[in-house]
Amino acid sequence: MLTRAQQLQDRAQKCRELADTAMTDEGRSILFEIAQRYEREASAVEAPSSRPAFSEVAA
């Protein structure tokens, strides 16, 4: 079973892969930004905050 951090890293990797195939600069930029958010959340997964996580809002 994957940990929460691993799941977030997997999502970030998928976003980066999609960004590599995006047809527009704007699409690439958006996907890279989402990937960065997932990566930041994965690094902070052990330090919960009072704000909802990006993946919870985006799900």
Short mmCIF file of C-alpha atoms in Angstrom, two decimals:
data_model
loop_
_atom_site.label_atom_id
_atom_site.label_comp_id
_atom_site.label_asym_id
_atom_site.label_seq_id
_atom_site.Cartn_x
_atom_site.Cartn_y
_atom_site.Cartn_z
CA MET A 1 0.00 0.00 0.00
CA LEU A 2 1.30 3.43 -0.94
CA THR A 3 1.76 6.10 1.68
CA ARG A 4 0.09 9.47 1.27
CA ALA A 5 3.41 11.08 0.33
CA GLN A 6 4.04 8.42 -2.33
CA GLN A 7 0.58 8.95 -3.79
CA LEU A 8 1.20 12.69 -4.02
CA GLN A 9 4.60 12.14 -5.64
CA ASP A 10 2.96 9.81 -8.17
CA ARG A 11 0.38 12.48 -9.00
CA ALA A 12 3.14 15.05 -9.41
CA GLN A 13 5.00 12.73 -11.77
CA LYS A 14 1.86 12.17 -13.85
CA CYS A 15 1.34 15.93 -14.10
CA ARG A 16 4.94 16.38 -15.27
CA GLU A 17 4.49 13.64 -17.88
CA LEU A 18 1.32 15.32 -19.14
CA ALA A 19 3.10 18.67 -19.20
CA ASP A 20 5.75 17.19 -21.49
CA THR A 21 3.02 16.40 -24.03
CA ALA A 22 0.98 19.60 -23.62
CA MET A 23 0.31 21.44 -26.86
CA THR A 24 0.51 24.97 -25.41
CA ASP A 25 2.85 26.85 -23.12
CA GLU A 26 -0.10 27.70 -20.88
CA GLY A 27 -1.02 24.02 -20.54
CA ARG A 28 2.57 23.10 -19.67
CA SER A 29 2.75 25.91 -17.14
CA ILE A 30 -0.49 24.88 -15.41
CA LEU A 31 0.50 21.22 -15.22
CA PHE A 32 3.97 22.06 -13.86
CA GLU A 33 2.37 24.29 -11.22
CA ILE A 34 0.02 21.50 -10.16
CA ALA A 35 2.97 19.10 -9.97
CA GLN A 36 4.85 21.53 -7.74
CA ARG A 37 1.85 21.83 -5.43
CA TYR A 38 1.62 18.06 -5.11
CA GLU A 39 5.35 17.88 -4.37
CA ARG A 40 5.11 20.59 -1.70
CA GLU A 41 2.18 18.80 -0.11
CA ALA A 42 4.06 15.50 -0.17
CA SER A 43 7.02 17.08 1.62
CA ALA A 44 4.74 18.56 4.28
CA VAL A 45 2.45 15.55 4.69
CA GLU A 46 3.72 14.87 8.21
CA ALA A 47 3.10 18.46 9.30
CA PRO A 48 -0.66 18.93 8.88
CA SER A 49 -1.97 22.46 8.69
CA SER A 50 -5.36 23.98 9.35
CA ARG A 51 -5.91 24.68 5.62
CA PRO A 52 -7.28 21.92 3.38
CA ALA A 53 -4.66 20.21 1.24
CA PHE A 54 -4.52 20.99 -2.47
CA SER A 55 -5.29 17.38 -3.39
CA GLU A 56 -8.38 17.44 -1.17
CA VAL A 57 -9.64 20.61 -2.85
CA ALA A 58 -8.80 19.37 -6.37
CA ALA A 59 -10.25 15.90 -5.91
#
